[in-house]
Coordinates of C-alpha atoms and ligand atoms in Angstrom, one line a residue:
X1 CA 0.0 0.0 0.0
X2 CA 1.5 3.4 -1.0
X3 CA 2.2 6.1 1.6
X4 CA -1.1 8.0 1.5
X5 CA 0.2 11.2 3.2
X6 CA 3.2 11.9 1.0
X7 CA 2.8 15.2 -0.8
X8 CA 2.9 13.8 -4.2
X9 CA 0.7 10.8 -3.5
X10 CA -2.0 10.2 -6.1
X11 CA -4.9 8.3 -4.5
X12 CA -7.2 5.9 -6.3
X13 CA -10.2 8.2 -5.7
X14 CA -10.6 11.7 -4.2
X15 CA -14.1 13.1 -3.5
X16 CA -14.5 16.6 -4.8
X17 CA -16.9 19.6 -4.6
X18 CA -18.1 20.3 -8.1
X19 CA -20.8 23.0 -7.6
X20 CA -23.1 24.1 -4.8
X21 CA -22.9 20.9 -2.6
X22 CA -21.7 22.7 0.5
X23 CA -24.2 25.6 0.2
X24 CA -27.0 23.0 -0.2
X25 CA -25.9 21.0 2.8
X26 CA -25.9 24.2 4.9
X27 CA -29.3 25.1 3.5
X28 CA -30.7 21.7 4.4
X29 CA -29.5 22.0 7.9
X30 CA -30.8 25.6 8.3
X31 CA -34.1 24.7 6.7
X32 CA -34.6 22.2 9.4
X33 CA -35.5 19.1 7.4
X34 CA -32.3 16.9 7.5
X35 CA -34.0 13.5 7.7
X36 CA -35.2 11.5 4.6
X37 CA -37.7 12.6 2.0
X38 CA -37.1 16.4 2.4
X39 CA -36.9 19.1 -0.3
X40 CA -33.4 18.2 -1.6
X41 CA -34.4 14.5 -1.9
X42 CA -37.2 15.6 -4.1
X43 CA -34.9 17.6 -6.3
X44 CA -32.4 14.7 -6.6
X45 CA -35.2 12.2 -7.3
X46 CA -36.6 14.4 -10.1
X47 CA -33.1 14.5 -11.7
X48 CA -32.7 10.7 -11.4
X49 CA -36.2 10.0 -12.7
X50 CA -35.5 12.2 -15.7
X51 CA -32.2 10.4 -16.3
X52 CA -33.6 6.9 -16.1
X53 CA -37.3 7.4 -17.2
X54 CA -38.3 5.5 -14.0
X55 CA -41.8 5.2 -12.6
X56 CA -40.2 6.2 -9.2
X57 CA -36.8 6.6 -7.5
X58 CA -36.3 6.1 -3.8
X59 CA -33.1 7.5 -2.3
X60 CA -31.5 4.9 0.1
X61 CA -28.6 4.8 2.5
X62 CA -26.6 2.8 0.0
X63 CA -26.8 0.7 -3.2
X64 CA -26.7 -2.3 -0.8
X65 CA -29.8 -1.1 0.9
X66 CA -31.5 -0.6 -2.5
X67 CA -30.6 -4.2 -3.4
X68 CA -32.0 -5.4 -0.1
X69 CA -35.2 -3.5 -0.8
X70 CA -35.5 -5.3 -4.2
X71 CA -35.1 -8.6 -2.4
X72 CA -38.0 -7.8 -0.1
X73 CA -40.1 -6.5 -3.0
X74 CA -39.6 -9.7 -4.9
X75 CA -40.6 -11.8 -1.8
X76 CA -37.3 -13.7 -1.9
X77 CA -37.4 -16.6 0.5
X78 CA -35.6 -19.8 1.3
X79 CA -35.8 -22.1 -1.7
X80 CA -35.3 -19.3 -4.2
X81 CA -32.1 -18.7 -6.1
X82 CA -30.6 -15.6 -7.6
X83 CA -28.1 -15.3 -10.5
X84 CA -25.3 -12.9 -9.9
X85 CA -21.9 -12.5 -11.5
X86 CA -19.0 -14.0 -9.7
X87 CA -16.9 -11.1 -10.9
X88 CA -19.0 -8.7 -8.7
X89 CA -19.4 -6.9 -5.5
X90 CA -20.2 -8.9 -2.4
X91 CA -23.6 -7.2 -1.7
X92 CA -24.9 -7.8 -5.2
X93 CA -25.3 -11.3 -4.0
X94 CA -25.4 -10.8 -0.2
X95 CA -28.5 -8.6 -0.3
X96 CA -30.5 -11.6 -1.5
X97 CA -28.8 -14.1 0.8
X98 CA -30.1 -12.1 3.7
X99 CA -33.6 -12.9 2.5
X100 CA -32.8 -16.6 2.4
X101 CA -31.8 -17.1 -1.3
X102 CA -29.0 -19.2 -2.6
X103 CA -26.8 -17.9 -5.4
X104 CA -26.0 -19.2 -8.8
X105 CA -22.7 -17.5 -9.6
X106 CA -22.5 -16.9 -13.3
X107 CA -19.3 -16.3 -15.3
X108 CA -18.7 -13.1 -17.3
X109 CA -17.7 -12.8 -20.9
X110 CA -14.2 -11.5 -21.6
X111 CA -14.9 -8.5 -23.8
X112 CA -17.2 -6.2 -21.8
X113 CA -16.8 -8.2 -18.5
X114 CA -20.6 -8.4 -18.2
X115 CA -22.7 -11.5 -17.5
X116 CA -22.1 -14.3 -20.0
X117 CA -25.5 -14.7 -21.6
X118 CA -24.8 -18.2 -22.9
X119 CA -23.7 -19.3 -19.4
X120 CA -26.8 -17.6 -18.0
X121 CA -29.0 -19.6 -20.4
X122 CA -27.3 -22.8 -19.3
X123 CA -27.7 -22.3 -15.5
X124 CA -31.3 -20.9 -15.4
X125 CA -33.9 -23.1 -13.7
X126 CA -37.3 -22.5 -12.2
X127 CA -36.0 -21.7 -8.8
X128 CA -34.4 -18.5 -10.1
X129 CA -36.4 -15.5 -8.9
X130 CA -34.0 -12.8 -10.1
X131 CA -31.0 -12.2 -12.4
X132 CA -28.8 -9.4 -11.0
X133 CA -26.2 -8.3 -13.6
X134 CA -23.6 -5.6 -13.0
X135 CA -23.0 -3.1 -15.8
X136 CA -19.3 -3.3 -15.1
X137 CA -17.5 -0.1 -15.5
X138 CA -20.7 1.6 -16.6
X139 CA -20.8 -0.3 -19.9
X140 CA -23.9 -2.3 -20.8
X141 CA -23.0 -5.8 -22.0
X142 CA -25.5 -7.9 -23.9
X143 CA -28.7 -6.6 -22.3
X144 CA -31.1 -7.5 -25.1
X145 CA -29.9 -11.1 -25.2
X146 CA -30.0 -11.3 -21.4
X147 CA -33.6 -10.0 -21.4
X148 CA -34.5 -12.7 -24.0
X149 CA -33.1 -15.5 -21.8
X150 CA -34.9 -14.1 -18.7
X151 CA -38.2 -13.8 -20.6
X152 CA -38.2 -17.6 -21.0
X153 CA -38.5 -18.0 -17.2
X154 CA -41.7 -16.4 -16.0
X155 CA -40.7 -16.6 -12.3
X156 CA -37.5 -14.6 -12.9
X157 CA -37.2 -10.8 -12.8
X158 CA -34.2 -8.6 -13.9
X159 CA -32.7 -6.4 -11.2
X160 CA -29.9 -4.3 -12.7
X161 CA -27.0 -3.5 -10.3
X162 CA -26.3 -0.2 -11.9
X163 CA -23.8 1.1 -9.2
X164 CA -21.3 2.0 -12.0
X165 CA -23.7 3.1 -14.7
X166 CA -25.7 6.2 -14.0
X167 CA -26.1 8.2 -17.3
X168 CA -24.7 5.3 -19.4
X169 CA -27.0 3.9 -22.0
X170 CA -27.5 0.8 -24.2
X171 CA -28.9 1.2 -27.7
X172 CA -30.1 4.6 -26.7
X173 CA -31.9 3.5 -23.6
X174 CA -30.6 4.4 -20.1
X175 CA -28.8 1.8 -18.1
X176 CA -31.1 0.9 -15.2
X177 CA -34.3 1.1 -17.2
X178 CA -34.4 -2.5 -18.4
X179 CA -35.1 -4.3 -15.1
X180 CA -38.2 -4.4 -12.9
X181 CA -35.8 -2.7 -10.5
X182 CA -32.3 -1.2 -10.7
X183 CA -30.0 0.2 -8.1
X184 CA -27.6 3.1 -7.9
X185 CA -24.7 3.9 -5.6
X186 CA -23.5 7.3 -4.5
X187 CA -20.6 6.0 -2.4
X188 CA -17.6 8.3 -2.5
X189 CA -15.9 6.0 -5.1
X190 CA -18.7 6.5 -7.6
X191 CA -19.3 9.1 -10.4
X192 CA -21.9 11.1 -8.4
X193 CA -21.4 11.0 -4.7
X194 CA -22.7 11.9 -1.2
X195 CA -20.4 9.9 1.0
X196 CA -22.7 6.9 1.4
X197 CA -25.9 6.7 -0.5
X198 CA -27.9 4.9 -3.2
X199 CA -31.2 4.6 -4.9
X200 CA -33.8 2.1 -5.8
X201 CA -35.1 2.7 -9.3
X202 CA -38.6 1.3 -9.7
X203 CA -39.6 0.7 -13.3
X204 CA -43.0 -0.9 -12.9
X205 CA -45.6 1.5 -11.5
X206 CA -47.3 -1.5 -9.8
X207 CA -44.4 -1.7 -7.3
X208 CA -44.4 1.9 -6.2
X209 CA -46.8 1.8 -3.2
X210 CA -45.3 -1.3 -1.6
X211 CA -41.8 0.1 -2.2
X212 CA -42.7 3.1 -0.1
X213 CA -44.1 1.0 2.7
X214 CA -40.9 -1.1 2.8
X215 CA -38.8 2.1 2.7
X216 CA -40.8 3.8 5.5
X217 CA -40.1 1.1 8.2
X218 CA -43.0 -1.1 7.0
X219 CA -45.6 1.7 7.5
X220 CA -48.0 3.5 5.2
X221 CA -46.6 6.9 6.3
X222 CA -46.5 8.1 2.7
X223 CA -50.2 7.5 2.3
X224 CA -50.7 9.5 5.5
X225 CA -48.6 12.4 4.2
X226 CA -50.6 12.3 1.0
X227 CA -53.8 12.6 3.1
X228 CA -55.0 9.1 2.0
X229 CA -55.3 7.7 5.5
X230 CA -55.8 9.6 8.8
X231 CA -52.9 7.9 10.7
X232 CA -50.1 5.7 9.7
X233 CA -49.4 2.2 11.1
X234 CA -47.4 -0.9 10.6
X235 CA -48.5 -2.7 7.3
X236 CA -45.6 -4.9 6.0
X237 CA -42.0 -5.8 6.5
X238 CA -39.5 -3.0 5.8
X239 CA -36.7 -1.0 7.4
X240 CA -35.2 2.4 7.7
X241 CA -33.9 2.7 4.2
X242 CA -34.1 6.5 3.6
X243 CA -31.2 8.8 2.8
X244 CA -30.9 11.9 5.0
X245 CA -31.9 15.1 3.2
X246 CA -28.5 16.6 4.3
X247 CA -26.9 14.0 2.1
X248 CA -29.4 14.3 -0.7
X249 CA -28.4 18.0 -0.7
X250 CA -24.8 16.9 -1.4
X251 CA -26.0 14.6 -4.1
X252 CA -28.2 17.2 -5.7
X253 CA -25.3 19.5 -5.9
X254 CA -23.4 16.8 -7.8
X255 CA -26.3 15.9 -10.1
X256 CA -26.6 19.5 -11.1
X257 CA -23.0 19.3 -12.4
X258 CA -23.8 16.2 -14.4
X259 CA -22.3 17.5 -17.7
X260 CA -19.2 18.9 -16.2
X261 CA -18.5 15.8 -14.1
X262 CA -19.0 13.5 -17.1
X263 CA -16.8 15.7 -19.3
X264 CA -14.0 15.6 -16.7
X265 CA -14.2 11.9 -16.3
X266 CA -14.2 11.4 -20.0
X267 CA -11.1 13.5 -20.2
X268 CA -9.3 11.2 -17.7
X269 CA -10.5 8.1 -19.6
X270 CA -9.4 9.5 -23.0
X271 CA -6.0 10.5 -21.6
X272 CA -5.3 7.0 -20.3
X273 CA -6.6 5.3 -23.4
X274 CA -4.5 7.5 -25.8
X275 CA -1.4 7.1 -23.7
X276 CA -1.7 3.3 -23.3
X277 CA -2.9 2.3 -26.7
X278 CA 0.6 1.7 -28.1
X279 CA 1.1 -1.0 -25.3
X280 CA -1.8 -3.0 -26.7
X281 CA 0.4 -4.1 -29.7
X282 CA 3.8 -3.9 -28.0
X283 CA 3.0 -5.6 -24.6
X284 CA -0.3 -7.4 -25.1
X285 CA -2.3 -5.3 -22.6
X286 CA -6.1 -4.9 -23.1
X287 CA -8.0 -1.7 -22.7
X288 CA -11.7 -1.3 -21.9
X289 CA -14.0 -2.4 -24.8
X290 CA -17.0 -0.2 -25.3
X291 CA -19.3 -1.6 -27.9
X292 CA -20.6 0.9 -30.5
X293 CA -24.2 0.6 -29.2
X294 CA -23.1 1.5 -25.7
X295 CA -22.7 5.0 -24.2
X296 CA -20.4 4.4 -21.2
X297 CA -20.7 6.2 -17.9
X298 CA -17.0 6.9 -17.5
X299 CA -16.9 5.1 -14.2
X300 CA -13.4 3.7 -14.3
X301 CA -10.3 2.9 -16.3
X302 CA -9.1 -0.7 -16.2
X303 CA -6.4 -2.5 -17.9
X304 CA -6.3 -6.3 -18.4
X305 CA -2.6 -7.3 -18.2
X306 CA -1.2 -10.3 -20.1
X307 CA -0.8 -12.3 -16.9
X308 CA -1.2 -12.0 -13.1
X309 CA 2.5 -11.7 -12.5
X310 CA 2.8 -8.7 -14.7
X311 CA -0.3 -7.2 -13.0
X312 CA 1.1 -7.6 -9.6
X313 CA 4.5 -6.2 -10.6
X314 CA 2.9 -3.1 -12.1
X315 CA 0.7 -2.6 -9.1
X316 CA 3.8 -2.8 -6.8
X317 CA 5.8 -0.6 -9.0
X318 CA 3.1 2.1 -9.3
X319 CA 2.5 2.0 -5.6
X320 CA 6.2 2.5 -5.0
X321 CA 5.9 5.6 -7.2
X322 CA 3.2 6.9 -4.8
X323 CA 0.3 6.1 -7.2
X324 CA -2.6 4.1 -5.9
X325 CA -3.5 1.7 -8.8
X326 CA -5.4 -1.3 -7.6
X327 CA -7.0 -4.6 -8.4
X328 CA -10.8 -5.2 -8.4
X329 CA -13.3 -7.9 -7.5
X330 CA -12.0 -11.1 -6.0
X331 CA -14.2 -14.0 -7.4
X332 CA -17.3 -14.5 -5.3
X333 CA -17.9 -18.1 -6.3
X334 CA -14.7 -19.3 -4.6
X335 CA -14.7 -16.9 -1.6
X336 CA -15.7 -18.5 1.7
X337 CA -18.9 -16.5 2.0
X338 CA -19.8 -17.3 -1.6
X339 CA -19.1 -21.1 -1.3
X340 CA -21.4 -21.2 1.7
X341 CA -24.4 -19.7 -0.2
X342 CA -23.9 -21.2 -3.6
X343 CA -27.0 -23.0 -5.0
X344 CA -24.6 -25.4 -6.7
X345 CA -20.9 -25.4 -7.6
X346 CA -20.3 -23.6 -10.9
X347 CA -17.0 -22.9 -12.6
X348 CA -16.2 -19.3 -13.6
X349 CA -12.9 -19.5 -15.5
X350 CA -13.2 -16.1 -17.1
X351 CA -13.8 -14.5 -13.7
X352 CA -10.8 -16.2 -12.2
X353 CA -8.6 -15.2 -15.1
X354 CA -9.8 -11.5 -15.3
X355 CA -9.7 -11.1 -11.6
X356 CA -6.0 -12.1 -11.5
X357 CA -5.0 -9.8 -14.4
X358 CA -7.2 -6.6 -14.1
X359 CA -5.8 -3.4 -12.7
X360 CA -7.5 -0.1 -12.2
X361 CA -5.9 3.3 -12.5
X362 CA -6.7 6.4 -10.3
X363 CA -9.9 7.9 -11.5
X364 CA -11.5 11.2 -10.3
X365 CA -12.4 14.6 -11.6
X366 CA -9.6 16.6 -10.1
X367 CA -6.7 14.6 -11.6
X368 CA -4.7 17.3 -13.3
X369 CA -2.6 17.0 -16.5
X370 CA 0.6 16.4 -14.5
X371 CA -1.0 13.7 -12.4
X372 CA -2.3 12.0 -15.5
X373 CA 1.1 12.1 -17.1
X374 CA 2.7 10.7 -13.9
X375 CA 0.2 7.8 -13.8
X376 CA 0.7 6.8 -17.4
X377 CA 4.5 7.3 -17.2
X378 CA 4.7 5.1 -14.1
X379 CA 2.5 2.5 -15.7
X380 CA 4.5 2.4 -18.9
X381 CA 7.8 2.3 -17.0
X382 CA 6.6 -0.7 -14.9
X383 CA 5.4 -2.6 -18.0
X384 CA 8.7 -2.0 -19.8
X385 CA 10.7 -3.0 -16.7
X386 CA 8.9 -6.3 -16.3
Ligands
PLP1 C1 -21.4 -3.3 -8.5 C2 -21.6 -2.8 -7.1 N1 -22.8 -3.0 -6.5 C3 -23.0 -2.5 -5.3 C4 -22.0 -1.8 -4.6 C5 -22.3 -1.4 -3.2 O1 -22.6 0.0 -3.2 P1 -22.8 0.7 -1.8 O2 -21.5 1.0 -1.1 O3 -23.5 2.0 -2.2 O4 -23.7 -0.2 -1.0 C6 -20.8 -1.6 -5.2 C7 -19.8 -0.8 -4.4 O5 -18.7 -0.6 -4.9 C8 -20.6 -2.1 -6.5 O6 -19.4 -1.9 -7.1

């Protein structure tokens, strides 16, 4: 791990203030509504509904919480299974395990690193209640084909883990708009942030009322606030899923700067891609593949190295240079927690291979030209020294 406090240290991620975030947080506190569902939540929800075309959006304490809400909404119970990518985040699967489901860990395909649709077709069965793909790196994989496979199984719904993909699109349609539900993350490592936060995107209007009851600690508080009942009471299961309005204020300040944030992130991506492209031929590295029909969300820049040894060497060497490049997901299917909840043992050779070879470069909006040069020079030097 590099020395984080050194003057010239380049972290993997650095949260930034892009517009009026601090003014809005102050305003939220002074206005007096700092808990969930306040005025800034409404503004942020409006932005997110416009971006995704959703029937409703509920701001949550995290993407994990939104995934847990989708598990409750789908009535997941013991005996059900969920398909999730082995090359994925723990809670993409764990949110459903908490409701009693077992997991079918599916492999990814090597070009976009999204769920392998042929493998998906092989492993589906009638216990599968949901397929939960990740749009890795904010790039939609083979969504149409995936929807075709899922459509053959009437018990199964699509829940898109869109933690990386806000404002990305697939064949002109927003990522996150394909599933019955999709989820977003505003964790500080994501494109649009508020420290910790997330959202449940509800695409079927029939799910809206129950989603709000689950969100409001199992009560019909929203119906009460809308004057539909004279008091609110316990109706269903649920929890305290709402994002504080003080954090929604932070998030709204970021969403307002959508174009500028995406442009800065695109600049970082393009710099890395242009600088590293010669190494594709000369040293066999692989850069992110963005299919023509996908608009990516500029969430990260990853490189797939020719082998794990070179990946580890480059990581060490860059870290020695004070640059926090890092690996990514450790396969879920062979991790102790994953083995314990697997519906059956499934091999995921592409996941194993990619996980050992993938490296991510620092990626945030305030990386200046000199920083970007330092990162790519350090990377190239390390590759050439190997
Ligand atoms: C694909 C994916 N899903 C879910 C999460 C969890 O997000 P949160 O920290 O908002 O719960 C992450 C976090 O990095 C992620 O990468």
